[in-house]
Short mmCIF file of C-alpha atoms in Angstrom, two decimals:
data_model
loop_
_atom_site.label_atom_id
_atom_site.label_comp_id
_atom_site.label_asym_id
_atom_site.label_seq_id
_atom_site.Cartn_x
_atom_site.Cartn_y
_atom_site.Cartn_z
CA UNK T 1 11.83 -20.47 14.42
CA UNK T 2 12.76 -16.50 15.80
CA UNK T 3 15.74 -15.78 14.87
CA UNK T 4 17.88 -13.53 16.96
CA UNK T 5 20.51 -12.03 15.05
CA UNK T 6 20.99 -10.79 11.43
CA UNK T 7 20.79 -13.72 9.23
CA UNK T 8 21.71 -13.25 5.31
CA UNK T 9 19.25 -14.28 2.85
CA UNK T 10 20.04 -16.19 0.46
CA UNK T 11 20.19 -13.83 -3.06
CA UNK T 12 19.27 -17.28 -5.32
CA UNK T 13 16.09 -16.69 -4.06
CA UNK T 14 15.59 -13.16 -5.53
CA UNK T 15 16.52 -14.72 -8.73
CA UNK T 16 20.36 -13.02 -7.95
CA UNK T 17 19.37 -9.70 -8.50
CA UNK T 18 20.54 -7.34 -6.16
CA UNK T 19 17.51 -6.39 -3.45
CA UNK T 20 17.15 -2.29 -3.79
CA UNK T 21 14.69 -1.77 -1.03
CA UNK T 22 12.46 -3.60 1.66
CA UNK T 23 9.24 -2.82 3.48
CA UNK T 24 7.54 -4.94 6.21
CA UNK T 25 3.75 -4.84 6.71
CA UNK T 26 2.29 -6.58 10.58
CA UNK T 27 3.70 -10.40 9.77
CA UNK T 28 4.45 -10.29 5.77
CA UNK T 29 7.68 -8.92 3.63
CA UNK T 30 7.58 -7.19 0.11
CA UNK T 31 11.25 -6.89 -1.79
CA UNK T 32 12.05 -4.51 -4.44
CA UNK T 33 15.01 -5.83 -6.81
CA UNK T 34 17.02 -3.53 -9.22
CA UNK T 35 15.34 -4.82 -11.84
CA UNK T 36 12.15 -4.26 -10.60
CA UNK T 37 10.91 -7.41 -10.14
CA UNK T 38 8.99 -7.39 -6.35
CA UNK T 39 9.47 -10.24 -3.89
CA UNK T 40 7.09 -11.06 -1.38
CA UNK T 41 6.54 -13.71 1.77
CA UNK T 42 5.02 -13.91 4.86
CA UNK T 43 0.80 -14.57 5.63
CA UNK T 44 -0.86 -14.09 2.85
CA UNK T 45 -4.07 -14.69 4.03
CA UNK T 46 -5.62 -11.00 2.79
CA UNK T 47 -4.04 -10.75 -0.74
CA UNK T 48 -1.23 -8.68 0.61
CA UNK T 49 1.95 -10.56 -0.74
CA UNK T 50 -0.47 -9.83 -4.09
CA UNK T 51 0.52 -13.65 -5.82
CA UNK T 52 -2.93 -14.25 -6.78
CA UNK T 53 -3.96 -16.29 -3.83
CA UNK T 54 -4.15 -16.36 0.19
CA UNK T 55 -1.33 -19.08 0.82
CA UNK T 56 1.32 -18.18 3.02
CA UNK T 57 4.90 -17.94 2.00
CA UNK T 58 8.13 -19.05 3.54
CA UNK T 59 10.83 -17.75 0.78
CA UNK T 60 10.29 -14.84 -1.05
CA UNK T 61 8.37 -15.27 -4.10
CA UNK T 62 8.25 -13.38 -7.41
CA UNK T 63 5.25 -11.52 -8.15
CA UNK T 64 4.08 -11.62 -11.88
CA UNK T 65 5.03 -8.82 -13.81
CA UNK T 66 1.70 -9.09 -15.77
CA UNK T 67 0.05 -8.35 -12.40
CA UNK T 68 1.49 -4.44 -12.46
CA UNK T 69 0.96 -4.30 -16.48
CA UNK T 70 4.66 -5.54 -17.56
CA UNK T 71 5.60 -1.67 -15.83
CA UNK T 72 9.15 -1.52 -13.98
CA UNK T 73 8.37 -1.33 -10.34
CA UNK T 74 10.48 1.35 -8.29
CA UNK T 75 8.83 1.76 -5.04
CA UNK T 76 7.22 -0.45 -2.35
CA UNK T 77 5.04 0.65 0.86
CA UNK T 78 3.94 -2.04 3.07
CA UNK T 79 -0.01 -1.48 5.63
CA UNK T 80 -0.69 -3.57 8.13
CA UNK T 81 -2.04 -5.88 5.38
CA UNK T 82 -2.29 -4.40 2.43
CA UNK T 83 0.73 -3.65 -0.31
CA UNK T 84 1.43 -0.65 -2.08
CA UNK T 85 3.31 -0.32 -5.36
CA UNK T 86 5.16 2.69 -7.45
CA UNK T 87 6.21 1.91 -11.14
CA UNK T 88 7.99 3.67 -13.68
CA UNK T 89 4.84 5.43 -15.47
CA UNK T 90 3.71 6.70 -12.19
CA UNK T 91 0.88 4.00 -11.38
CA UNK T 92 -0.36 3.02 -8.39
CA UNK T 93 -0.82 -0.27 -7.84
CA UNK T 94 -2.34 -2.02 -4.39
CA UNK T 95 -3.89 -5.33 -3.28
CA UNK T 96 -4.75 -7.35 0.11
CA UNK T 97 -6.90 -5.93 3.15
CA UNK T 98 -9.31 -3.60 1.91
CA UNK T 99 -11.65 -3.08 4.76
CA UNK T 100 -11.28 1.03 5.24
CA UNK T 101 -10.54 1.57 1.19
CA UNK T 102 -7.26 2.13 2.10
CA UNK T 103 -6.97 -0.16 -1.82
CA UNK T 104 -8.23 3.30 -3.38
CA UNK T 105 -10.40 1.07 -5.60
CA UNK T 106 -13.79 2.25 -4.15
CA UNK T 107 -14.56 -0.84 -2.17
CA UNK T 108 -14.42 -0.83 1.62
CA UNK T 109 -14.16 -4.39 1.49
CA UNK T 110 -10.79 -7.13 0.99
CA UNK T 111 -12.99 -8.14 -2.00
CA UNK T 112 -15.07 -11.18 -0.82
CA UNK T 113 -18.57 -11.12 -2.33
CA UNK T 114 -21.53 -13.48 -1.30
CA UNK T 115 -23.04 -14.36 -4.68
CA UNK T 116 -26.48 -15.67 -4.45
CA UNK T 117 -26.68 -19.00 -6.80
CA UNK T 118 -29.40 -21.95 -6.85
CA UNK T 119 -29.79 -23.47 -3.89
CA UNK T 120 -27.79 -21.28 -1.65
CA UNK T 121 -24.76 -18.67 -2.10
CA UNK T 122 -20.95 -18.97 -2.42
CA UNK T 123 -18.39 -16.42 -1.03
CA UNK T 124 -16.20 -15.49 -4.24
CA UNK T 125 -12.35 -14.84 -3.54
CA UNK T 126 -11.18 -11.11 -3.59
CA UNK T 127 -10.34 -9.49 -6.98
CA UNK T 128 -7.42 -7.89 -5.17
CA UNK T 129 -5.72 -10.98 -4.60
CA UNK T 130 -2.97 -9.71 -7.02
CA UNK T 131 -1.95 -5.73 -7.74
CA UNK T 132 -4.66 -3.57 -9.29
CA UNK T 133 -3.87 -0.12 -10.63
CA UNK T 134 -5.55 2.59 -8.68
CA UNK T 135 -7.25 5.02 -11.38
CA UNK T 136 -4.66 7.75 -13.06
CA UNK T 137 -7.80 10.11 -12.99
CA UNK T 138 -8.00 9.76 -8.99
CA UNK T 139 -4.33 11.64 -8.78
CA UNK T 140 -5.62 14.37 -11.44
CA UNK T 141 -3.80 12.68 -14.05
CA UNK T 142 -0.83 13.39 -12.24
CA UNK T 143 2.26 11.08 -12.20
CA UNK T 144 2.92 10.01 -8.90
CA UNK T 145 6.42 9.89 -7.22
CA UNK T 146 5.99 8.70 -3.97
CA UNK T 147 4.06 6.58 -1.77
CA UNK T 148 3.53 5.33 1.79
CA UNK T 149 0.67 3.82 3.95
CA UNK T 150 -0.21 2.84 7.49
CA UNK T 151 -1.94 0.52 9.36
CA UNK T 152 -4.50 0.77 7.46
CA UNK T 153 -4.79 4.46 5.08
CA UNK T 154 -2.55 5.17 1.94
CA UNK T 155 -0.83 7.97 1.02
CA UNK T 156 0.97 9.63 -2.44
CA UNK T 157 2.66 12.50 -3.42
CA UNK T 158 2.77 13.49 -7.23
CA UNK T 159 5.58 15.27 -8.96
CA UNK T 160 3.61 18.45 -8.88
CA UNK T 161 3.39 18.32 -4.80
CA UNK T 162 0.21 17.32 -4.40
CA UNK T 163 -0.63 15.06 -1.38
CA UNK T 164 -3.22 12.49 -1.98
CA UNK T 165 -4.74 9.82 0.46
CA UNK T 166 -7.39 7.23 1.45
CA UNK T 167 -8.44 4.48 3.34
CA UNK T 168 -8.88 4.82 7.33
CA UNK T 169 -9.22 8.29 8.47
CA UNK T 170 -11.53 7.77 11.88
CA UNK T 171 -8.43 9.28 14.00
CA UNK T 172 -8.10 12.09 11.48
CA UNK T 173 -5.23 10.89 9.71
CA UNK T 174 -5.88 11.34 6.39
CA UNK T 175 -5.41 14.80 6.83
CA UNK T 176 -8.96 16.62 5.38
CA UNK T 177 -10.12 17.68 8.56
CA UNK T 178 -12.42 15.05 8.96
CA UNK T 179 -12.88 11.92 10.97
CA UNK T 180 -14.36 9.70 7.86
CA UNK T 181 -12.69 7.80 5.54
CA UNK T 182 -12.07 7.98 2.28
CA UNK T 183 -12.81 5.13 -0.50
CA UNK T 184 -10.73 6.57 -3.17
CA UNK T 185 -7.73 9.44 -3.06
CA UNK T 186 -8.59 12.09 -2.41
CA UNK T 187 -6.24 15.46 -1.98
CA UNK T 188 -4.78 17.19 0.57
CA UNK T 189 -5.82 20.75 0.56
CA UNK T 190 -3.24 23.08 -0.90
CA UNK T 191 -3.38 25.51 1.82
CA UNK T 192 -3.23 22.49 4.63
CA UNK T 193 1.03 22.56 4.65
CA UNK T 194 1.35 26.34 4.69
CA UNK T 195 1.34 26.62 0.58
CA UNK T 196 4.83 24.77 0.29
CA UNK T 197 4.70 21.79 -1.77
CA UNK T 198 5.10 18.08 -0.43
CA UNK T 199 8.10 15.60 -1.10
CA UNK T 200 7.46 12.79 0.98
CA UNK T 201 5.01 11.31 3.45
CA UNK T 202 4.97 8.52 6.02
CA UNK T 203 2.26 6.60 7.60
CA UNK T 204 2.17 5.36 11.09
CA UNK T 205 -0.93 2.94 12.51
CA UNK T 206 -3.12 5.79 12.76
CA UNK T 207 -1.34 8.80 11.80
CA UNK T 208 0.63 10.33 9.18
CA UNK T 209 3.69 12.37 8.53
CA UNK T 210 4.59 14.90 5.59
CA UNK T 211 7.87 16.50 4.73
CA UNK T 212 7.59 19.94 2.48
CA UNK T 213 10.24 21.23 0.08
CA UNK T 214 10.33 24.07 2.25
CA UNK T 215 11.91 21.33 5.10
CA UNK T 216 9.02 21.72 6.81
CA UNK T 217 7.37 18.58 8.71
CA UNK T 218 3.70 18.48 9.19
CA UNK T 219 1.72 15.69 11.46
CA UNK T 220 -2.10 14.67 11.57
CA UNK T 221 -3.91 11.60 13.43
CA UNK T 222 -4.06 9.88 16.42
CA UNK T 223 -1.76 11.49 19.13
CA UNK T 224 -1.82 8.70 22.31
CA UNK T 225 1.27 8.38 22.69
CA UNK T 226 2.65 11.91 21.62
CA UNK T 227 3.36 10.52 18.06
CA UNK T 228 2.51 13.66 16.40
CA UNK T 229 5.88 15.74 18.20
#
């Protein structure tokens, strides 16, 4: 049933920890807890709510710890269909719709395999049914600080500046002057923001947002509706 005004949800179900921040992805809800426990519900049918399955929730639901290697959880970014998570260490960790990369684990794909057996094949589930962490070496080794993601790209910032994305890039959003997309991250080049460092990005559905330390605010991607300013 819509609902059409604010209605309170209910902290019990967030285990009473206070909720810290929120994202919303197409038809699906990820919720980050002081304690840095993440909360999901919604469809589920890509991975995205990243509980290990495709079932759909209707109360948010507590995803493992295990599932972003026991690390404290501090940041949340919600695609289209895919989830995006920050911890402590500076890890990237993603799972659900996979189809441009936008996962950053080199696989253009949600994850579901047709495995030839005996007497015909079997589609095996995704492997990013539940958080993997993206590979440290893909952000130079480089603790990340912030992320964000669109429709269907990713983006990060590390604490040295550096702007790093992936995923869907055929309206140019990605930022590398190129209409391709990329499988991993990849970065930004240096010079592409004027020389001045980065602090925060944002993704739209097909285009992307960053915000310099110099206060300067730089826009890529698709421009339809004047979206880039």
């Amino acid at each position: 049933v819509d609902l059409t005004t604010p209605t309170l949800i209910d902290r019990t179900l967030f285990d009473n920890e206070k909720v810290r921040m929120v994202v919303c992805g197409e038809v699906w809800t990820a919720a980050l807890t002081e304690g840095g426990g993440v909360f999901s519900f919604g469809l589920g049918g890509r991975g995205q709510l990243g509980l290990g399955d495709q079932d759909h929730r209707k109360i948010p639901t507590r995803v493992p710890a295990a599932y972003f290697n026991d690390e404290r959880i501090v940041m949340l970014a919600a695609g289209r269909l895919h989830m995006v998570a920050l911890s402590q260490e500076g890890h990237v960790h993603t799972c659900g719709w996979g189809k441009y990369g936008q996962l950053g684990h080199d696989s253009p794909r949600d994850q579901w395999v047709w495995c030839e057996q005996p007497g015909g094949g079997v589609w095996e589930p995704p492997d990013a049914l539940n958080p993997l962490q993206v590979q440290q070496a893909h952000f130079g080794n480089a603790k990340v600080v912030s992320v964000a993601a669109g429709e269907g790209h990713t983006l990060a910032v590390t604490g040295c500046g550096r702007l790093y994305t992936w995923g869907d890039g055929r309206r140019g959003q990605l930022g590398h002057g190129a209409y391709y997309s990329f499988l991993v991250p990849e970065m930004v080049d240096e010079a592409a923001f004027g020389g001045s460092l980065v602090v925060m990005a944002a993704g739209g559905k097909q285009h992307s947002l960053v915000v310099t330390r110099h206060g300067t605010l730089w826009a890529c991607g698709c421009n339809d509706y004047g979206q880039l300013g």
